[in-house]
Amino acid sequence: EAGVTQSPRYAVLQEGQAVSFWCDPISGHDTLYWYQQPRDQGPQLLVYFRDEAVIDNSQLPSDRFSAVRPKGTNSTLKIQSAKQGDTATYLCASSSGTTNTEVFFGKGTRLTVV
Amino acid sequence: GQQVKQSSPSLTVQEGGISILNCDYENDMFDYFAWYKKYPDNSPTLLISVRSNVDKREDGRLTVFLNKSGKHFSLHITASQPEDTAVYLCAAGSNTGYQNFYFGKGTSLTVIP
């Protein structure tokens, strides 16, 4: 079974630039999460979806961050006008929400904003 | 506010000793509790999880204790080994309709040979 796939693995931006991260969850998993993990900290939930619907995006900085999952499968997280404080690893994860089983993580995208 | 909290950012234990990692949570609707292990430059991987209908679960050297009234759970690692050195993340969530899942900031465990 393929795991959660994310791309790119690394990104380096200057402040003010935009970037998009892509995630392909495990097939059949209806719940998809995006987490931000600053260095030496735990993952902090940004947004999660059940199928194509946003369930909770209260922690997503709405002025510069956006996330979509239009067909309930792959998802894209976009940062407009990146700031140095956005430097972190962005983790995508998925689970089968109906059975509340393990949350599986992708390898993440490490973003550095200079 | 932070839904899940790990009050100790770091812990050092002698090889062979017991490592005890603690986690507190805010939402008494949470019914699923887990510990993840994270090595540098790797994504978190699940170690052990427990549902709210039990207060203890053992798996080899790992034991999770759940105290629902205190909104607290812990991970005990017996016979700690240097290869246990890593960051340990606790997580809690709910499956009431829609699943949400929140992590603590992590405890960095160092096991000294």
PDB file of C-alpha atoms in Angstrom:
ATOM      1  CA  GLU A   1       0.000   0.000   0.000  1.00  0.00           C
ATOM      2  CA  ALA A   2       1.466   3.365  -0.995  1.00  0.00           C
ATOM      3  CA  GLY A   3       1.815   5.877   1.795  1.00  0.00           C
ATOM      4  CA  VAL A   4       1.014   9.565   1.881  1.00  0.00           C
ATOM      5  CA  THR A   5       2.972  11.317  -0.849  1.00  0.00           C
ATOM      6  CA  GLN A   6       4.023  14.934  -0.689  1.00  0.00           C
ATOM      7  CA  SER A   7       5.899  17.205  -3.067  1.00  0.00           C
ATOM      8  CA  PRO A   8       8.166  19.009  -3.215  1.00  0.00           C
ATOM      9  CA  ARG A   9      10.382  17.713  -0.415  1.00  0.00           C
ATOM     10  CA  TYR A  10      12.172  21.024  -0.023  1.00  0.00           C
ATOM     11  CA  ALA A  11      11.474  24.645  -0.952  1.00  0.00           C
ATOM     12  CA  VAL A  12      13.474  27.811  -0.411  1.00  0.00           C
ATOM     13  CA  LEU A  13      11.764  31.137  -0.959  1.00  0.00           C
ATOM     14  CA  GLN A  14      12.416  34.785  -0.491  1.00  0.00           C
ATOM     15  CA  GLU A  15       9.919  36.738   1.568  1.00  0.00           C
ATOM     16  CA  GLY A  16       6.938  37.749  -0.512  1.00  0.00           C
ATOM     17  CA  GLN A  17       7.071  34.778  -2.854  1.00  0.00           C
ATOM     18  CA  ALA A  18       4.282  32.227  -3.199  1.00  0.00           C
ATOM     19  CA  VAL A  19       4.524  28.438  -2.983  1.00  0.00           C
ATOM     20  CA  SER A  20       2.206  25.456  -3.299  1.00  0.00           C
ATOM     21  CA  PHE A  21       2.512  22.090  -1.627  1.00  0.00           C
ATOM     22  CA  TRP A  22       0.841  18.988  -2.955  1.00  0.00           C
ATOM     23  CA  CYS A  23      -0.388  15.918  -1.103  1.00  0.00           C
ATOM     24  CA  ASP A  24      -1.703  12.561  -2.272  1.00  0.00           C
ATOM     25  CA  PRO A  25      -3.230  10.694   0.686  1.00  0.00           C
ATOM     26  CA  ILE A  26      -3.517   6.950   1.117  1.00  0.00           C
ATOM     27  CA  SER A  27      -6.147   5.587  -1.217  1.00  0.00           C
ATOM     28  CA  GLY A  28      -9.527   5.350   0.468  1.00  0.00           C
ATOM     29  CA  HIS A  29      -8.688   7.682   3.324  1.00  0.00           C
ATOM     30  CA  ASP A  30     -11.415  10.270   3.540  1.00  0.00           C
ATOM     31  CA  THR A  31      -9.792  12.516   6.148  1.00  0.00           C
ATOM     32  CA  LEU A  32      -6.789  14.644   5.181  1.00  0.00           C
ATOM     33  CA  TYR A  33      -4.806  16.939   7.450  1.00  0.00           C
ATOM     34  CA  TRP A  34      -2.230  19.654   6.911  1.00  0.00           C
ATOM     35  CA  TYR A  35       0.113  20.356   9.785  1.00  0.00           C
ATOM     36  CA  GLN A  36       2.823  22.966  10.256  1.00  0.00           C
ATOM     37  CA  GLN A  37       5.814  21.771  12.247  1.00  0.00           C
ATOM     38  CA  PRO A  38       8.392  24.394  13.198  1.00  0.00           C
ATOM     39  CA  ARG A  39      11.825  23.002  13.935  1.00  0.00           C
ATOM     40  CA  ASP A  40      12.003  21.219  17.301  1.00  0.00           C
ATOM     41  CA  GLN A  41       8.243  21.447  17.860  1.00  0.00           C
ATOM     42  CA  GLY A  42       5.296  19.123  17.363  1.00  0.00           C
ATOM     43  CA  PRO A  43       2.912  19.325  14.406  1.00  0.00           C
ATOM     44  CA  GLN A  44       0.303  22.059  14.685  1.00  0.00           C
ATOM     45  CA  LEU A  45      -2.942  21.483  12.830  1.00  0.00           C
ATOM     46  CA  LEU A  46      -3.626  24.024  10.095  1.00  0.00           C
ATOM     47  CA  VAL A  47      -6.663  22.538   8.391  1.00  0.00           C
ATOM     48  CA  TYR A  48      -8.369  19.219   7.858  1.00  0.00           C
ATOM     49  CA  PHE A  49     -10.845  17.881   5.340  1.00  0.00           C
ATOM     50  CA  ARG A  50     -13.423  15.157   5.311  1.00  0.00           C
ATOM     51  CA  ASP A  51     -13.697  14.271   1.632  1.00  0.00           C
ATOM     52  CA  GLU A  52     -13.757  17.651  -0.138  1.00  0.00           C
ATOM     53  CA  ALA A  53     -15.233  19.580   2.781  1.00  0.00           C
ATOM     54  CA  VAL A  54     -13.175  21.722   5.125  1.00  0.00           C
ATOM     55  CA  ILE A  55     -13.984  20.613   8.660  1.00  0.00           C
ATOM     56  CA  ASP A  56     -11.695  22.928  10.614  1.00  0.00           C
ATOM     57  CA  ASN A  57      -9.470  25.683   9.245  1.00  0.00           C
ATOM     58  CA  SER A  58      -9.486  27.879  12.309  1.00  0.00           C
ATOM     59  CA  GLN A  59      -5.695  27.689  12.651  1.00  0.00           C
ATOM     60  CA  LEU A  60      -5.018  28.511   9.002  1.00  0.00           C
ATOM     61  CA  PRO A  61      -3.754  32.093   8.542  1.00  0.00           C
ATOM     62  CA  SER A  62      -6.491  32.990   6.097  1.00  0.00           C
ATOM     63  CA  ASP A  63      -4.855  36.111   4.761  1.00  0.00           C
ATOM     64  CA  ARG A  64      -1.965  34.208   3.188  1.00  0.00           C
ATOM     65  CA  PHE A  65      -2.701  30.477   3.443  1.00  0.00           C
ATOM     66  CA  SER A  66      -5.285  28.498   1.530  1.00  0.00           C
ATOM     67  CA  ALA A  67      -6.001  24.804   1.160  1.00  0.00           C
ATOM     68  CA  VAL A  68      -8.248  22.876  -1.184  1.00  0.00           C
ATOM     69  CA  ARG A  69      -9.226  19.282  -1.789  1.00  0.00           C
ATOM     70  CA  PRO A  70     -11.608  19.644  -4.724  1.00  0.00           C
ATOM     71  CA  LYS A  71     -12.304  15.967  -5.477  1.00  0.00           C
ATOM     72  CA  GLY A  72     -11.840  14.606  -2.003  1.00  0.00           C
ATOM     73  CA  THR A  73      -8.534  12.965  -2.887  1.00  0.00           C
ATOM     74  CA  ASN A  74      -5.405  15.077  -3.514  1.00  0.00           C
ATOM     75  CA  SER A  75      -4.937  18.372  -1.735  1.00  0.00           C
ATOM     76  CA  THR A  76      -2.963  21.554  -2.264  1.00  0.00           C
ATOM     77  CA  LEU A  77      -1.778  23.968   0.411  1.00  0.00           C
ATOM     78  CA  LYS A  78      -0.738  27.376  -0.874  1.00  0.00           C
ATOM     79  CA  ILE A  79       1.121  30.195   0.824  1.00  0.00           C
ATOM     80  CA  GLN A  80       0.858  33.633  -0.722  1.00  0.00           C
ATOM     81  CA  SER A  81       3.514  36.184   0.154  1.00  0.00           C
ATOM     82  CA  ALA A  82       5.612  33.965   2.407  1.00  0.00           C
ATOM     83  CA  LYS A  83       7.191  35.317   5.596  1.00  0.00           C
ATOM     84  CA  GLN A  84      10.270  34.156   7.483  1.00  0.00           C
ATOM     85  CA  GLY A  85       7.980  32.951  10.263  1.00  0.00           C
ATOM     86  CA  ASP A  86       6.495  30.434   7.819  1.00  0.00           C
ATOM     87  CA  THR A  87       9.766  28.492   7.880  1.00  0.00           C
ATOM     88  CA  ALA A  88       8.754  24.994   8.974  1.00  0.00           C
ATOM     89  CA  THR A  89       8.054  21.505   7.741  1.00  0.00           C
ATOM     90  CA  TYR A  90       4.563  21.124   6.302  1.00  0.00           C
ATOM     91  CA  LEU A  91       3.159  17.686   6.926  1.00  0.00           C
ATOM     92  CA  CYS A  92       0.220  16.106   5.217  1.00  0.00           C
ATOM     93  CA  ALA A  93      -1.524  13.185   6.868  1.00  0.00           C
ATOM     94  CA  SER A  94      -4.533  11.032   6.199  1.00  0.00           C
ATOM     95  CA  SER A  95      -6.781   8.634   8.039  1.00  0.00           C
ATOM     96  CA  SER A  96      -9.960   6.678   7.616  1.00  0.00           C
ATOM     97  CA  GLY A  97     -12.290   8.914   9.549  1.00  0.00           C
ATOM     98  CA  THR A  98     -15.032   6.351   9.890  1.00  0.00           C
ATOM     99  CA  THR A  99     -12.924   4.027  12.010  1.00  0.00           C
ATOM    100  CA  ASN A 100     -10.707   6.534  13.829  1.00  0.00           C
ATOM    101  CA  THR A 101      -7.589   4.589  13.075  1.00  0.00           C
ATOM    102  CA  GLU A 102      -3.982   5.623  12.845  1.00  0.00           C
ATOM    103  CA  VAL A 103      -3.107   8.905  11.211  1.00  0.00           C
ATOM    104  CA  PHE A 104      -0.454   8.313   8.575  1.00  0.00           C
ATOM    105  CA  PHE A 105       2.013  11.032   7.741  1.00  0.00           C
ATOM    106  CA  GLY A 106       3.825  11.943   4.566  1.00  0.00           C
ATOM    107  CA  LYS A 107       7.516  12.823   4.630  1.00  0.00           C
ATOM    108  CA  GLY A 108       6.720  16.523   4.626  1.00  0.00           C
ATOM    109  CA  THR A 109       7.888  19.567   2.733  1.00  0.00           C
ATOM    110  CA  ARG A 110      10.618  21.530   4.424  1.00  0.00           C
ATOM    111  CA  LEU A 111      10.118  25.216   3.682  1.00  0.00           C
ATOM    112  CA  THR A 112      12.771  27.839   4.317  1.00  0.00           C
ATOM    113  CA  VAL A 113      11.883  31.493   3.820  1.00  0.00           C
ATOM    114  CA  VAL A 114      14.877  33.806   3.705  1.00  0.00           C
TER     115      VAL A 114
ATOM    116  CA  GLY B   1      -5.779  27.555  23.050  1.00  0.00           C
ATOM    117  CA  GLN B   2      -3.569  24.546  22.783  1.00  0.00           C
ATOM    118  CA  GLN B   3      -5.644  21.385  22.828  1.00  0.00           C
ATOM    119  CA  VAL B   4      -2.841  19.013  23.801  1.00  0.00           C
ATOM    120  CA  LYS B   5       0.100  19.934  26.004  1.00  0.00           C
ATOM    121  CA  GLN B   6       3.390  18.292  26.857  1.00  0.00           C
ATOM    122  CA  SER B   7       4.791  20.198  29.803  1.00  0.00           C
ATOM    123  CA  SER B   8       8.308  18.778  29.636  1.00  0.00           C
ATOM    124  CA  PRO B   9      10.232  19.757  26.512  1.00  0.00           C
ATOM    125  CA  SER B  10      13.052  17.367  27.357  1.00  0.00           C
ATOM    126  CA  LEU B  11      13.851  14.317  29.466  1.00  0.00           C
ATOM    127  CA  THR B  12      17.122  12.500  30.113  1.00  0.00           C
ATOM    128  CA  VAL B  13      17.143   8.917  31.373  1.00  0.00           C
ATOM    129  CA  GLN B  14      19.928   6.446  32.091  1.00  0.00           C
ATOM    130  CA  GLU B  15      20.031   3.309  29.970  1.00  0.00           C
ATOM    131  CA  GLY B  16      17.930   0.589  31.579  1.00  0.00           C
ATOM    132  CA  GLY B  17      15.723   3.053  33.425  1.00  0.00           C
ATOM    133  CA  ILE B  18      12.065   3.927  32.939  1.00  0.00           C
ATOM    134  CA  SER B  19      11.186   6.887  30.753  1.00  0.00           C
ATOM    135  CA  ILE B  20       7.895   8.555  31.654  1.00  0.00           C
ATOM    136  CA  LEU B  21       6.415  11.017  29.202  1.00  0.00           C
ATOM    137  CA  ASN B  22       3.326  13.020  30.105  1.00  0.00           C
ATOM    138  CA  CYS B  23       0.540  14.660  28.166  1.00  0.00           C
ATOM    139  CA  ASP B  24      -2.498  16.748  29.137  1.00  0.00           C
ATOM    140  CA  TYR B  25      -5.485  17.564  26.973  1.00  0.00           C
ATOM    141  CA  GLU B  26      -8.300  20.092  27.093  1.00  0.00           C
ATOM    142  CA  ASN B  27     -11.251  18.565  25.299  1.00  0.00           C
ATOM    143  CA  ASP B  28     -13.124  15.938  27.322  1.00  0.00           C
ATOM    144  CA  MET B  29     -14.754  14.737  24.100  1.00  0.00           C
ATOM    145  CA  PHE B  30     -11.450  13.274  22.950  1.00  0.00           C
ATOM    146  CA  ASP B  31     -11.664   9.501  22.858  1.00  0.00           C
ATOM    147  CA  TYR B  32      -8.507   8.436  21.037  1.00  0.00           C
ATOM    148  CA  PHE B  33      -5.007   8.941  22.420  1.00  0.00           C
ATOM    149  CA  ALA B  34      -1.691   8.175  20.797  1.00  0.00           C
ATOM    150  CA  TRP B  35       2.049   8.495  21.086  1.00  0.00           C
ATOM    151  CA  TYR B  36       4.214   9.128  18.052  1.00  0.00           C
ATOM    152  CA  LYS B  37       7.981   8.931  17.713  1.00  0.00           C
ATOM    153  CA  LYS B  38       9.910  11.340  15.550  1.00  0.00           C
ATOM    154  CA  TYR B  39      13.516  11.145  14.495  1.00  0.00           C
ATOM    155  CA  PRO B  40      15.211  14.238  13.028  1.00  0.00           C
ATOM    156  CA  ASP B  41      14.244  14.821   9.410  1.00  0.00           C
ATOM    157  CA  ASN B  42      11.573  12.162   9.543  1.00  0.00           C
ATOM    158  CA  SER B  43       7.834  12.356   9.808  1.00  0.00           C
ATOM    159  CA  PRO B  44       6.117  11.078  12.974  1.00  0.00           C
ATOM    160  CA  THR B  45       5.330   7.393  13.214  1.00  0.00           C
ATOM    161  CA  LEU B  46       2.758   5.831  15.510  1.00  0.00           C
ATOM    162  CA  LEU B  47       4.096   3.947  18.531  1.00  0.00           C
ATOM    163  CA  ILE B  48       1.000   3.052  20.476  1.00  0.00           C
ATOM    164  CA  SER B  49      -2.567   4.244  20.812  1.00  0.00           C
ATOM    165  CA  VAL B  50      -5.480   3.697  23.160  1.00  0.00           C
ATOM    166  CA  ARG B  51      -9.193   4.397  23.111  1.00  0.00           C
ATOM    167  CA  SER B  52     -11.096   5.945  25.961  1.00  0.00           C
ATOM    168  CA  ASN B  53     -12.790   2.703  27.016  1.00  0.00           C
ATOM    169  CA  VAL B  54      -9.539   1.428  28.557  1.00  0.00           C
ATOM    170  CA  ASP B  55      -7.163   3.045  31.017  1.00  0.00           C
ATOM    171  CA  LYS B  56      -4.042   1.094  30.158  1.00  0.00           C
ATOM    172  CA  ARG B  57      -2.463  -0.594  27.182  1.00  0.00           C
ATOM    173  CA  GLU B  58       0.823  -2.447  26.986  1.00  0.00           C
ATOM    174  CA  ASP B  59       2.918  -3.286  23.955  1.00  0.00           C
ATOM    175  CA  GLY B  60       6.340  -4.706  24.727  1.00  0.00           C
ATOM    176  CA  ARG B  61       8.355  -2.092  26.608  1.00  0.00           C
ATOM    177  CA  LEU B  62       5.664   0.541  26.048  1.00  0.00           C
ATOM    178  CA  THR B  63       2.669   1.201  28.283  1.00  0.00           C
ATOM    179  CA  VAL B  64       0.091   3.951  27.893  1.00  0.00           C
ATOM    180  CA  PHE B  65      -1.851   5.026  30.970  1.00  0.00           C
ATOM    181  CA  LEU B  66      -5.021   7.060  30.488  1.00  0.00           C
ATOM    182  CA  ASN B  67      -6.627   9.154  33.223  1.00  0.00           C
ATOM    183  CA  LYS B  68      -9.824  10.542  31.691  1.00  0.00           C
ATOM    184  CA  SER B  69     -11.016  12.365  34.785  1.00  0.00           C
ATOM    185  CA  GLY B  70      -7.701  14.180  34.945  1.00  0.00           C
ATOM    186  CA  LYS B  71      -7.514  14.628  31.173  1.00  0.00           C
ATOM    187  CA  HIS B  72      -4.028  13.171  31.248  1.00  0.00           C
ATOM    188  CA  PHE B  73      -2.205  10.297  29.625  1.00  0.00           C
ATOM    189  CA  SER B  74       1.349   9.078  29.803  1.00  0.00           C
ATOM    190  CA  LEU B  75       3.802   6.812  28.044  1.00  0.00           C
ATOM    191  CA  HIS B  76       6.108   4.593  30.061  1.00  0.00           C
ATOM    192  CA  ILE B  77       9.127   3.065  28.346  1.00  0.00           C
ATOM    193  CA  THR B  78      10.775   0.387  30.448  1.00  0.00           C
ATOM    194  CA  ALA B  79      14.385  -0.747  30.019  1.00  0.00           C
ATOM    195  CA  SER B  80      15.127   2.436  28.074  1.00  0.00           C
ATOM    196  CA  GLN B  81      17.798   2.093  25.407  1.00  0.00           C
ATOM    197  CA  PRO B  82      19.943   4.638  23.542  1.00  0.00           C
ATOM    198  CA  GLU B  83      17.984   3.917  20.371  1.00  0.00           C
ATOM    199  CA  ASP B  84      14.878   5.224  22.165  1.00  0.00           C
ATOM    200  CA  THR B  85      16.437   8.686  21.922  1.00  0.00           C
ATOM    201  CA  ALA B  86      14.021  10.755  19.828  1.00  0.00           C
ATOM    202  CA  VAL B  87      11.230  13.293  20.098  1.00  0.00           C
ATOM    203  CA  TYR B  88       7.971  11.822  21.386  1.00  0.00           C
ATOM    204  CA  LEU B  89       4.714  13.467  20.418  1.00  0.00           C
ATOM    205  CA  CYS B  90       1.444  12.839  22.146  1.00  0.00           C
ATOM    206  CA  ALA B  91      -1.784  13.268  20.224  1.00  0.00           C
ATOM    207  CA  ALA B  92      -5.470  13.163  21.013  1.00  0.00           C
ATOM    208  CA  GLY B  93      -8.587  13.197  18.942  1.00  0.00           C
ATOM    209  CA  SER B  94     -12.243  12.434  18.589  1.00  0.00           C
ATOM    210  CA  ASN B  95     -14.354  10.413  16.237  1.00  0.00           C
ATOM    211  CA  THR B  96     -17.667  12.086  16.988  1.00  0.00           C
ATOM    212  CA  GLY B  97     -18.924  12.563  13.477  1.00  0.00           C
ATOM    213  CA  TYR B  98     -15.820  14.186  12.132  1.00  0.00           C
ATOM    214  CA  GLN B  99     -12.394  13.298  13.324  1.00  0.00           C
ATOM    215  CA  ASN B 100     -10.012  15.906  14.627  1.00  0.00           C
ATOM    216  CA  PHE B 101      -6.539  15.115  15.872  1.00  0.00           C
ATOM    217  CA  TYR B 102      -4.173  17.397  17.750  1.00  0.00           C
ATOM    218  CA  PHE B 103      -0.541  17.045  18.759  1.00  0.00           C
ATOM    219  CA  GLY B 104       1.533  18.255  21.654  1.00  0.00           C
ATOM    220  CA  LYS B 105       4.780  20.096  20.985  1.00  0.00           C
ATOM    221  CA  GLY B 106       6.873  17.068  21.853  1.00  0.00           C
ATOM    222  CA  THR B 107       9.276  15.847  24.503  1.00  0.00           C
ATOM    223  CA  SER B 108      12.858  15.203  23.482  1.00  0.00           C
ATOM    224  CA  LEU B 109      14.009  12.011  25.198  1.00  0.00           C
ATOM    225  CA  THR B 110      17.706  11.283  25.570  1.00  0.00           C
ATOM    226  CA  VAL B 111      18.786   7.894  26.885  1.00  0.00           C
ATOM    227  CA  ILE B 112      22.350   7.963  28.152  1.00  0.00           C
ATOM    228  CA  PRO B 113      24.392   4.753  27.789  1.00  0.00           C
TER     229      PRO B 113
END
